[in-house]
Amino acid sequence: MINVERLTKVFGTKRAVDGVSFTVERGEVLGFLGPNGAGKSTTMRMITGFIPPHSGRITVGGHDVVDNPIAAKRLVGYLPENAAAYTDMTVYGFLNFCAEIRGFTGDGRKKAVHRVVEMCFLENVLHQSVETLSKGYRHRTCFAQSIIHDPEVLIMDEPTDGLDPNQKHEVRNLIRRMGEKKAIIFSTHILEEVDAVCSRAIIIDRGRVVANGTPAELRRKSELAGAVTVRVAGMAGNALSQKLYNVSGVQRCVILQENPKAATVRVFPKAAPVNGEFARAVAGALSGAQVEELHSEEGRLDEVFRNITLPDTAKEVAK
Amino acid sequence: MTNIKTIAKRELAAYFTSPVAYVFIVIFLLLCGFFTFFVGQFFERGQASLSAPFFDWHPWFYLFLVPAVGMRLWAEERRVGTIELLLTMPITAWQAIVGKFLASWVFLGVALALTFPIVLSVNFLGSPDNGVIFAAYVGSWLMAGAYLAISSLTSAFTRNQVVSFIVAVVTCLFLILCGFGPVIQLLEGLGKPALVDLVASFSFITHFNGFQRGVLDSRDVIFFLSVIGFSLFTTGVILRGHRAG
Ligand SMILES: Nc1ncnc2c1ncn2[C@@H]1O[C@H](COP(=O)(O)OP(=O)(O)OP(=O)(O)O)[C@@H](O)[C@H]1O
Ligand SMILES: [Mg+2]
């Protein structure tokens, strides 16, 4: 549904987006991750046709966004980063206007507005002016606007920003449900959301795609992934490490905790293990010992994120 | 077309939900009344005509009032960020520009139409040529459109409404002054009639004068329409430029 090829955007001398390519098919929810200023919003603005790309090509549902913007925009629902809405209107007036401009008339328009009001829990504020809404409600109003025409493609820039935990949960469920039939891109700084919602995630750093894969694949990039942690009673840390170094394929052992009663050691494999073979080998080497705990680590997204994207201080040095 | 209508409808509703509309109308009507009856000495003249006491002031009222109406057109959209919403809807930027312009223009038309008591009084007191008055109203509305299109243009330049207002006033002042009596006399002193005509041909006042005499000259109509067309076109260029970064 969404096809982005070698997309580039230059602001002055700054390459905000630099050769980004990816595709999103129907039934996929793509999470957009990246540090502040990475170029997530800029990429989304180009896909929705708000800003023209410097070079590269974007098609939505087969329509080129630059050459045939109206056809492409019809397919897209967009929640901008600031979730702006006309402050001089009521929530109802605003949604009604959005429905009208999306081509709904008469009864169809009433139904469309009613549908999103229910989905986004806006009944209480329906006749309140947008200006006086709380931040979360304003966000929900803008969110409602983006799904009012039941679009095939949804682009959402930080859709859960500013929502309370219940609403965050609702919105995530909504995105996951809608993702079964639509192509969705959403950006977020909340990594749990990636696990909860995305079928695939892209990490962008300084305008480039630095990782692209399912959440599980990304997690596997973590050095923690595949490591086995064991706690054994009645052994010293060093002795336990010595014993574990004999297991084939061990890269290194780290003593995590040690006291007179028990020691906890984490064993890192040389290569990524398949089907838990490494855990079995470790367990085999410890036969006879008083094992209290043994588990494989999954890898953590935040660690992957931190390793792949340089922190701001390192960036200065890199320059 | 429906898109233009939808946008114009929203915009017009926005005027009337904000105090801007009412403040504008009240001030406009007060100014009209005050200048017509006191400064313009409507009664003392003893003439059944509205040209000198009423319409002569319009270019000067509009100078301040129209930019006040037009300054929010795009500056506000950009400041609040709703422009991102508007221009990612399935409409062209052109439709948005025209729709917003038309709404404000209709609004100015409403304000202008509300001066009808003055027409009634002049009809009550004497027997004026209502054709002339009608032509002058048409001219006044066209002129307001030209002011408004220029305000739309300056409003697209900036997020700041105050800057937008000031630039629009200065631009319009320039376009008035090049046909204003004292300035024309100054230029005539230079002894180049061709220059005088050229400069005066850009002035709102010169083109409005024809309407005031009851003449609907196509050249005057075309002048105002082309100022509107040109300004709106440039508004589009500027908005595109902002988005291109
Ligand atoms: N209109 C603009 N003019 C100049 N520079 C811009 C413009 N818009 C964005 N940038 C720059 O482009 C870079 C990418 O910005 P962008 O908003 O896409 O980041 P982001 O990934 O969305 O960050 P965040 O997580 O903070 O939302 C930033 O360095 C920003 O300063
Ligand atoms: Mg952003």
mmCIF file of C-alpha atoms in Angstrom, chain A residues 9 11 45 48-52 70 73-74 78 80 82 84-86 88-89 94 97-98 100-102 145, chain B residues 3 6-7 9-10 14 17 72 76-77 80-92 243-245:
data_model
loop_
_atom_site.group_PDB
_atom_site.id
_atom_site.type_symbol
_atom_site.label_atom_id
_atom_site.label_comp_id
_atom_site.label_asym_id
_atom_site.label_seq_id
_atom_site.Cartn_x
_atom_site.Cartn_y
_atom_site.Cartn_z
ATOM 1 C CA LYS A 9 14.501 15.938 2.337
ATOM 2 C CA PHE A 11 16.302 21.797 4.950
ATOM 3 C CA ARG A 45 4.714 14.719 6.292
ATOM 4 C CA THR A 48 0.862 12.532 3.514
ATOM 5 C CA GLY A 49 1.746 15.067 0.836
ATOM 6 C CA PHE A 50 2.151 17.998 3.202
ATOM 7 C CA ILE A 51 5.727 18.738 2.238
ATOM 8 C CA PRO A 52 7.238 17.837 -1.122
ATOM 9 C CA ILE A 70 -5.637 14.089 -4.419
ATOM 10 C CA LYS A 73 -4.668 11.798 0.038
ATOM 11 C CA ARG A 74 -8.128 10.289 -0.266
ATOM 12 C CA TYR A 78 -3.335 11.523 9.127
ATOM 13 C CA PRO A 80 -0.188 15.208 12.806
ATOM 14 C CA ASN A 82 0.836 18.517 17.263
ATOM 15 C CA ALA A 84 -3.913 20.535 15.708
ATOM 16 C CA ALA A 85 -7.621 21.222 15.376
ATOM 17 C CA TYR A 86 -9.565 24.380 14.621
ATOM 18 C CA ASP A 88 -12.842 28.176 16.998
ATOM 19 C CA MET A 89 -15.099 25.147 16.441
ATOM 20 C CA PHE A 94 -14.847 20.116 13.606
ATOM 21 C CA PHE A 97 -16.265 19.689 8.724
ATOM 22 C CA CYS A 98 -13.657 16.953 8.303
ATOM 23 C CA GLU A 100 -17.715 17.004 4.742
ATOM 24 C CA ILE A 101 -14.361 17.701 3.191
ATOM 25 C CA ARG A 102 -13.773 13.960 2.950
ATOM 26 C CA GLN A 145 -10.611 13.098 12.446
ATOM 27 C CA ASN B 3 -14.492 21.779 -1.502
ATOM 28 C CA THR B 6 -17.010 23.585 2.463
ATOM 29 C CA ILE B 7 -13.929 25.579 3.349
ATOM 30 C CA LYS B 9 -18.539 27.809 5.051
ATOM 31 C CA ARG B 10 -16.206 26.774 7.855
ATOM 32 C CA ALA B 14 -15.340 30.913 12.334
ATOM 33 C CA THR B 17 -18.075 32.568 16.459
ATOM 34 C CA ARG B 72 -5.512 35.657 10.438
ATOM 35 C CA GLU B 76 -3.305 31.562 12.232
ATOM 36 C CA GLU B 77 -3.392 28.283 10.299
ATOM 37 C CA VAL B 80 -1.742 26.626 15.268
ATOM 38 C CA GLY B 81 -0.626 23.989 12.773
ATOM 39 C CA THR B 82 -4.047 23.319 11.290
ATOM 40 C CA ILE B 83 -2.533 24.038 7.897
ATOM 41 C CA GLU B 84 -0.982 20.585 8.116
ATOM 42 C CA LEU B 85 -4.434 19.130 8.548
ATOM 43 C CA LEU B 86 -6.027 21.257 5.858
ATOM 44 C CA LEU B 87 -3.440 20.577 3.191
ATOM 45 C CA THR B 88 -3.355 16.820 3.793
ATOM 46 C CA MET B 89 -7.080 16.641 3.124
ATOM 47 C CA PRO B 90 -8.005 15.598 -0.401
ATOM 48 C CA ILE B 91 -8.180 19.176 -1.663
ATOM 49 C CA THR B 92 -5.792 21.354 -3.604
ATOM 50 C CA ARG B 243 6.294 23.682 2.779
ATOM 51 C CA ALA B 244 9.234 22.998 0.516
ATOM 52 C CA GLY B 245 11.433 24.325 3.350
#
